[in-house]
Coordinates of C-alpha atoms in Angstrom, one line a residue:
X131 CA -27.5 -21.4 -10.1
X132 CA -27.6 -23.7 -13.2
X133 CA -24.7 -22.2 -15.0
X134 CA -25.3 -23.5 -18.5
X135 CA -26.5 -20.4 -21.1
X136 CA -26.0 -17.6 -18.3
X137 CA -23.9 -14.9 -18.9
X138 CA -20.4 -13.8 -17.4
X139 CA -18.8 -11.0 -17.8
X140 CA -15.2 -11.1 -16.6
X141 CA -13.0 -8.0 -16.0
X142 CA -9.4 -8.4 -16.8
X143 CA -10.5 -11.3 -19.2
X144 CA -7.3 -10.9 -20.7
X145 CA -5.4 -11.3 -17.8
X146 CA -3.6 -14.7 -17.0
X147 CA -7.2 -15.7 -14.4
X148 CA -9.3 -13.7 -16.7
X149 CA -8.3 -15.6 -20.2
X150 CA -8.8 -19.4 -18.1
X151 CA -11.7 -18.4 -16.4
X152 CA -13.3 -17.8 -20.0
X153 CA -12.0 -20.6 -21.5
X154 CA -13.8 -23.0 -18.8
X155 CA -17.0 -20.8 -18.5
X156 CA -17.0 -21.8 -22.4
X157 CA -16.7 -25.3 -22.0
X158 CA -19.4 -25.4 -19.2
X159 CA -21.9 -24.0 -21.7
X160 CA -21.6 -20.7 -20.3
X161 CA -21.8 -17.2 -22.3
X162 CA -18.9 -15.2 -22.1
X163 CA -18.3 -11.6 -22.4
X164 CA -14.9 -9.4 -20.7
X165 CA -13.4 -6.2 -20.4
X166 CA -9.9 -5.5 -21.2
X167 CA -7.2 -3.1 -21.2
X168 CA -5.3 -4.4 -23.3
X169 CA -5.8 -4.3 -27.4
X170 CA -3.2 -7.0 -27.9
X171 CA -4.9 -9.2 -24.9
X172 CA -8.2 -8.7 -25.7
X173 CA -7.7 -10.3 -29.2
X174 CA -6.3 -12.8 -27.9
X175 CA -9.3 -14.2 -26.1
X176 CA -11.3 -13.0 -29.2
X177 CA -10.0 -15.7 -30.9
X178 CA -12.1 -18.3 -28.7
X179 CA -15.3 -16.1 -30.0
X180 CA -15.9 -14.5 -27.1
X181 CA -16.9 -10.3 -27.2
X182 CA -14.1 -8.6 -25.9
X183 CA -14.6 -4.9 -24.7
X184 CA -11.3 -2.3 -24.6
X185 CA -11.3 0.3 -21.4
X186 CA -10.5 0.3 -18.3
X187 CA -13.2 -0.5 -15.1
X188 CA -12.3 3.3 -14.3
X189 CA -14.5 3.7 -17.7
X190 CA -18.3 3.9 -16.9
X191 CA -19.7 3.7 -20.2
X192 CA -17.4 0.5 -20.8
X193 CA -18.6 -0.8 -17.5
X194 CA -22.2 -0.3 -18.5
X195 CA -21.9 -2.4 -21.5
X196 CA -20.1 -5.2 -19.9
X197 CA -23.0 -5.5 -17.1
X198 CA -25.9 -4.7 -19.2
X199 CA -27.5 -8.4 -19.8
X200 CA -25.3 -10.7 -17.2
X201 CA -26.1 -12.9 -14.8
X202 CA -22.9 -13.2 -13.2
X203 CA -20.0 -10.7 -12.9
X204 CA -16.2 -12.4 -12.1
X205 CA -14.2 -9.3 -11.3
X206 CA -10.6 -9.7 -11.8
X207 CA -9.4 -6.9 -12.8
X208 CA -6.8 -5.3 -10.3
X209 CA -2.9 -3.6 -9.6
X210 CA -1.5 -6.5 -8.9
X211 CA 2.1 -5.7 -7.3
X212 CA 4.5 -6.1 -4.5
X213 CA 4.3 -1.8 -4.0
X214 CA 4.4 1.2 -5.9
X215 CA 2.0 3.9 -6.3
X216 CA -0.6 4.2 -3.9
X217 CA -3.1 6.2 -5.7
X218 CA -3.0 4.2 -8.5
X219 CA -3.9 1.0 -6.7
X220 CA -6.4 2.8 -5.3
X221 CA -7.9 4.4 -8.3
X222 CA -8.3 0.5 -9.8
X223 CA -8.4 -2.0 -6.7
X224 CA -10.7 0.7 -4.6
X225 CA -12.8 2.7 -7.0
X226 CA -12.1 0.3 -10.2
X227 CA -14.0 -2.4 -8.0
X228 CA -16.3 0.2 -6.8
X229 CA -17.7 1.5 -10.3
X230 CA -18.3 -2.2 -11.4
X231 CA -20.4 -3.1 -8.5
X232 CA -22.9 -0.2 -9.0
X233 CA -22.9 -1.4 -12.3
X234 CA -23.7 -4.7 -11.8
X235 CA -26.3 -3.3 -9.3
X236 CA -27.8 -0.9 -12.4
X237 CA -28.6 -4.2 -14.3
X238 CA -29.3 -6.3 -11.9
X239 CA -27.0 -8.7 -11.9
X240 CA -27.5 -12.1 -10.0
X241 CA -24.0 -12.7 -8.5
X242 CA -21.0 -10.8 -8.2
X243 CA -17.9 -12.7 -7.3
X244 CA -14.6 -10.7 -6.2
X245 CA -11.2 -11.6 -6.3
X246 CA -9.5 -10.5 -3.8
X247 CA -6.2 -12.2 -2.6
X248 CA -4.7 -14.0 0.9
X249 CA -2.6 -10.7 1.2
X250 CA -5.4 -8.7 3.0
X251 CA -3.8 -11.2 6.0
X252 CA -0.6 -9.1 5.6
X253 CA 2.9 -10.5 6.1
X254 CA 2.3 -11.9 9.4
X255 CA -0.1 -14.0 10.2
X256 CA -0.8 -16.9 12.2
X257 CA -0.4 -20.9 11.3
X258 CA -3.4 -21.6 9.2
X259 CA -5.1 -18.3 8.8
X260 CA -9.0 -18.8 8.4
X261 CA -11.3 -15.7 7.3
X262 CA -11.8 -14.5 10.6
X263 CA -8.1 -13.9 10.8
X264 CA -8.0 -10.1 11.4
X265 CA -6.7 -8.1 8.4
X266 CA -3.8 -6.1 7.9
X267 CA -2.4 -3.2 5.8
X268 CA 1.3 -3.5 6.5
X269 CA 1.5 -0.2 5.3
X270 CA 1.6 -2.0 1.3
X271 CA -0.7 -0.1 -0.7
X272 CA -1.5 -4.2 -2.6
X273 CA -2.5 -5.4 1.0
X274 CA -4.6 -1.8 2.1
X275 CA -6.5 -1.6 -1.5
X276 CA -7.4 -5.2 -1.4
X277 CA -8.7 -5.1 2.4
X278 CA -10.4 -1.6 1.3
X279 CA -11.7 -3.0 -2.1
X280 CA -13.6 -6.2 -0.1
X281 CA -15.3 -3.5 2.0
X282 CA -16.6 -1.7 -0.9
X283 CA -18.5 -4.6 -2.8
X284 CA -19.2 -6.2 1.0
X285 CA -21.1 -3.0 1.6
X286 CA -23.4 -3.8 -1.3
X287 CA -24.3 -6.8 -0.5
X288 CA -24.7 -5.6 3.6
X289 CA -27.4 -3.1 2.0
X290 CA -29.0 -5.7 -0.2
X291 CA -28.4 -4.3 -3.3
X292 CA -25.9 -6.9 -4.9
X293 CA -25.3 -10.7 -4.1
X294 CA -21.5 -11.1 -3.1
X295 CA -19.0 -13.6 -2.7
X296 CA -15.7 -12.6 -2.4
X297 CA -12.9 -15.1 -3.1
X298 CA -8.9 -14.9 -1.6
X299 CA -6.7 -16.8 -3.2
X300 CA -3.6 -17.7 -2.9
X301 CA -0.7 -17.6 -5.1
X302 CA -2.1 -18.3 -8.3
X303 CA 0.2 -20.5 -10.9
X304 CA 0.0 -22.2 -14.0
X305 CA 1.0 -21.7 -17.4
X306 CA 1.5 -17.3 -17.9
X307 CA 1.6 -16.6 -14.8
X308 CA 3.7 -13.7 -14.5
X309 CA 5.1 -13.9 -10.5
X310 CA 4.8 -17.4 -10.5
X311 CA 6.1 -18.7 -14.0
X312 CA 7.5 -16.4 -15.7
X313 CA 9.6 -14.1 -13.5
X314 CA 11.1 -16.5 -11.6
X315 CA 12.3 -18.4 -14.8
X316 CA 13.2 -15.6 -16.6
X317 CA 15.6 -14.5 -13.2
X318 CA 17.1 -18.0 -13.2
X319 CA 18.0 -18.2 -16.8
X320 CA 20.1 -14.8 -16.1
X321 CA 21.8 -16.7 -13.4
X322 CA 20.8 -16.3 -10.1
X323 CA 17.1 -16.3 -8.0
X324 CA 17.5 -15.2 -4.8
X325 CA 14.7 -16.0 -2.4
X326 CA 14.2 -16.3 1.3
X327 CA 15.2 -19.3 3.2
X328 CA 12.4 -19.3 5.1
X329 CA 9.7 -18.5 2.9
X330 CA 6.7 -20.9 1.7
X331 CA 4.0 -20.4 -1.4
X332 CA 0.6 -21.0 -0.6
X333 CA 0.3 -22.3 -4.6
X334 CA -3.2 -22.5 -5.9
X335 CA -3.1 -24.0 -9.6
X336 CA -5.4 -22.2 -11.5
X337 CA -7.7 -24.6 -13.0
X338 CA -8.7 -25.6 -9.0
X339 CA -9.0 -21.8 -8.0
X340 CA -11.6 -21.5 -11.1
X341 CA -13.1 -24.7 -10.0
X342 CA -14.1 -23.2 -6.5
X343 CA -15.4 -20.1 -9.0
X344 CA -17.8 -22.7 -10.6
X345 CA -18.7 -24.0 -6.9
X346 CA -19.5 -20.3 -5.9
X347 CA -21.7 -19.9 -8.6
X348 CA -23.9 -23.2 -8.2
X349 CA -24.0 -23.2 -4.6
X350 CA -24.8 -19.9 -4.4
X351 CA -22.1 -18.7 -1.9
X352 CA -22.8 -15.5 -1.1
X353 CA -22.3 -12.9 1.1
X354 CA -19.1 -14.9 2.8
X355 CA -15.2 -15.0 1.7
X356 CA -13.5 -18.1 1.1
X357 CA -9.3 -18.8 1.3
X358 CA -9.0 -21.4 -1.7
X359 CA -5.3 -22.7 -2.2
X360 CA -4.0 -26.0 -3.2
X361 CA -3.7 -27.2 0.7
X362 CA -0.5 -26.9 1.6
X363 CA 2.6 -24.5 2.2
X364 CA 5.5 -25.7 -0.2
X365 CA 8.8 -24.1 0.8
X366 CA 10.7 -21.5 -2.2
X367 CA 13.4 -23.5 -2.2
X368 CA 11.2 -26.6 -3.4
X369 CA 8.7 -25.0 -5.7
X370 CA 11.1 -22.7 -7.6
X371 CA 13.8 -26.1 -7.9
X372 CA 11.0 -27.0 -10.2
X373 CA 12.0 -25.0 -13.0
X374 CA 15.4 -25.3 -12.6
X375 CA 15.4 -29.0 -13.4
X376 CA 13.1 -27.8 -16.3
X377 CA 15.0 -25.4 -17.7
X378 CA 18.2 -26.8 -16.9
X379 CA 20.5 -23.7 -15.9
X380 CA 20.3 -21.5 -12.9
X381 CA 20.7 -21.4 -9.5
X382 CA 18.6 -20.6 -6.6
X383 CA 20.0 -18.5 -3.5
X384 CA 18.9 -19.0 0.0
X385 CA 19.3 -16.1 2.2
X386 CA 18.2 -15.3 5.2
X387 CA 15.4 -12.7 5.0
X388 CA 17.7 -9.7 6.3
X389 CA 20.6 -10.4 4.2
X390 CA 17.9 -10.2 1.1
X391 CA 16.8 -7.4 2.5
X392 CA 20.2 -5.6 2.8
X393 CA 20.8 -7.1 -1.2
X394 CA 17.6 -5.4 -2.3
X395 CA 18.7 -2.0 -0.9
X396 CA 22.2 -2.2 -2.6
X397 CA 20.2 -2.9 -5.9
X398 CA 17.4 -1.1 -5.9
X399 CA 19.6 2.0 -5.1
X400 CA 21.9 1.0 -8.8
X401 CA 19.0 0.5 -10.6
X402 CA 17.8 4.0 -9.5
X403 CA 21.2 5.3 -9.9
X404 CA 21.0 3.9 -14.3
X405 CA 17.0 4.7 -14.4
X406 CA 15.9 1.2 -14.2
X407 CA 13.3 -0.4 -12.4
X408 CA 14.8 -3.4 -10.3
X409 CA 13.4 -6.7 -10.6
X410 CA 13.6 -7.7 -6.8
X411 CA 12.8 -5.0 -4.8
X412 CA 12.5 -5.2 -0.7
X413 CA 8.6 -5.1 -0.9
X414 CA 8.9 -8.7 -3.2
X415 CA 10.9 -9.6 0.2
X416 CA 8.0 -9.2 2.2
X417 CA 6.1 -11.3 -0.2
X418 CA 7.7 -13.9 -0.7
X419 CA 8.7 -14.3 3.0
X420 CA 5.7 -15.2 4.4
X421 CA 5.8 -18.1 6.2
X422 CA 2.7 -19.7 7.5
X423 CA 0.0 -21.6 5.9
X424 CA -4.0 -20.4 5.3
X425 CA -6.6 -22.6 6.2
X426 CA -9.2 -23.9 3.2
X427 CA -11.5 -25.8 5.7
X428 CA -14.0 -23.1 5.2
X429 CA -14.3 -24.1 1.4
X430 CA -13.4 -27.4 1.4
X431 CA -16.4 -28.3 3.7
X432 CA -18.9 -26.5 1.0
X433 CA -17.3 -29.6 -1.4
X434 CA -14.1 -27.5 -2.8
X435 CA -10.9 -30.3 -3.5
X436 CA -7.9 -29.2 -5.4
X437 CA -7.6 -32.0 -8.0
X438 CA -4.1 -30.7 -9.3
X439 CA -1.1 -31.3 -7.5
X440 CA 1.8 -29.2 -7.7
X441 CA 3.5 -32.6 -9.7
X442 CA 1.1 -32.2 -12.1
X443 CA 0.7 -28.4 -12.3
X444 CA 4.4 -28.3 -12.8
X445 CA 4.3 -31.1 -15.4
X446 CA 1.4 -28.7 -17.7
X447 CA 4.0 -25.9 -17.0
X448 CA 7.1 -28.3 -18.6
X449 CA 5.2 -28.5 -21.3
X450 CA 4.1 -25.4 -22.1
X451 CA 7.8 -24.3 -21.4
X452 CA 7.9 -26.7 -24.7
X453 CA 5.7 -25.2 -26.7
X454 CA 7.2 -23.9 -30.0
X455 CA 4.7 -21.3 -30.4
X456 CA 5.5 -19.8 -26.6
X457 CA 6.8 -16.5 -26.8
X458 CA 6.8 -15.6 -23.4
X459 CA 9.8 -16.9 -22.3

């Protein structure tokens, strides 16, 4: 598909994929349309002149009017956390995904494309996971409503009612990102970031996931899933020491994975003890202690190359850390 003058419609176009996916689909000539949650988001990405709807994708009429006259939908929206509620994941990741595939399938829609994420692997996988790796649940309602949400839109496509390509990246960062950026900064100006010794980040900078979004739509990728990271498996200890020679102050932990464990049970039972949430919870163990690579031959061989390294996706980060008008941090 020639993506200059078609349509997207982006779900969770506020969110921290969402809002750069819009941006670039602007810059490529594209029209641009989303669905947000969020007021306070939603004019935020106003501002670029794009038409910003507020619901939820639970929200059928609001769905309806994001599908009705695009070519292509980017579906983003999603629970994204380390546990918690399992309906709730459900009612977005499951039936959220659900409702905006018959959607796109009313109003026939050229191309649906679905993040999903490298979690529907589970904890434990094998070196350099490819897309035949077999999924897994891990009893984490994240890893069961992604698996379960691929399924869904797969189905339509399987019946030959919607053209699907479903996408699983891996740990998405870049300026905003909220587990990637922000958190762990925030964590290490307190003090202290405790993180597995043994863990690695399958990074994926942003701008190279949404190139690979671009390559889905021009090669027409569908009805396959793709693992698109930067590459390569960068331990904690080395991608968080990034922002600690950034910001100056803090100190990363290394602990062994049971040992974090034990720490997470100690504070999540305070924090429940003074009616807080805790910020590191033994679920955010399991993520972060994953400790194999995923395999990108599978996209890389349809033309996919990360062009930013983690040097220079930590060098945009720096200097949006430096922004006066940041108020995130």
């Amino acid at each position: 598909m020639d993506v200059k003058n078609k349509c997207i419609a982006i779900t969770g176009i506020g969110g921290f994929i969402g809002a750069r996916m819009a941006h670039r689909a602007l810059q490529n000539g594209m029209r641009v349309k989303g669905l947000e949650i969020c007021e306070q988001k939603a004019e935020q990405v106003r501002q670029e002149g794009v038409k910003v709807i507020v619901g939820d994708i639970n929200n059928p009429n609001a769905v309806e009017q994001l599908c009705q006259q695009s070519d292509v939908v980017f579906h983003t929206a999603a629970i994204v956390k380390e546990g918690g509620d399992s309906a709730l994941f459900r009612k977005v990741n499951v039936e959220g995904s659900r409702l905006v595939a018959q959607k796109a399938i009313e109003n026939s829609v050229r191309h649906f494309i679905h993040l999903s994420s490298v979690m529907v692997y589970g904890f434990h996988y094998p070196q350099n996971a490819t897309e035949d790796t077999p999924m897994s649940e891990q009893q984490n309602p994240y890893c069961q409503t992604k698996i379960e949400g691929e399924q869904v839109v797969m189905a339509f496509h399987h019946q030959g009612k919607l053209k699907v390509t479903v996408i699983r990246p891996g740990d998405v960062y870049g300026p905003g990102s909220i587990p990637w950026v922000v958190r762990p900064i925030q964590e290490m100006r307190k003090g202290i970031l405790p993180v597995p010794s043994t863990g690695v980040i399958n990074h994926v900078y942003v701008d190279n996931l949404i190139d690979f979004v671009f390559l889905a739509m021009e090669k027409n990728l569908y009805g396959e899933a793709f693992n698109v990271t930067d590459g390569e498996a960068t331990s904690l200890l080395k991608f968080f020491g990034y922002y600690r020679k950034m910001i100056g102050k803090g100190k990363l932990l290394a602990l062994s994975p049971m040992s974090l464990r034990f720490l997470c049970h100690i504070v999540e039972k305070f924090y429940t003890f003074i009616g807080q949430t805790p910020t590191v919870t033994i679920d955010s163990v399991n993520f972060l202690n994953r400790k194999n690579a995923y395999s990108i031959v599978k996209a890389q061989q349809l033309g996919y190359t990360p062009k930013i390294s983690l040097d220079q996706g930590m060098c945009f980060i720096q200097q949006w850390l430096h922004d006066s008008e940041n108020k995130m941090l």
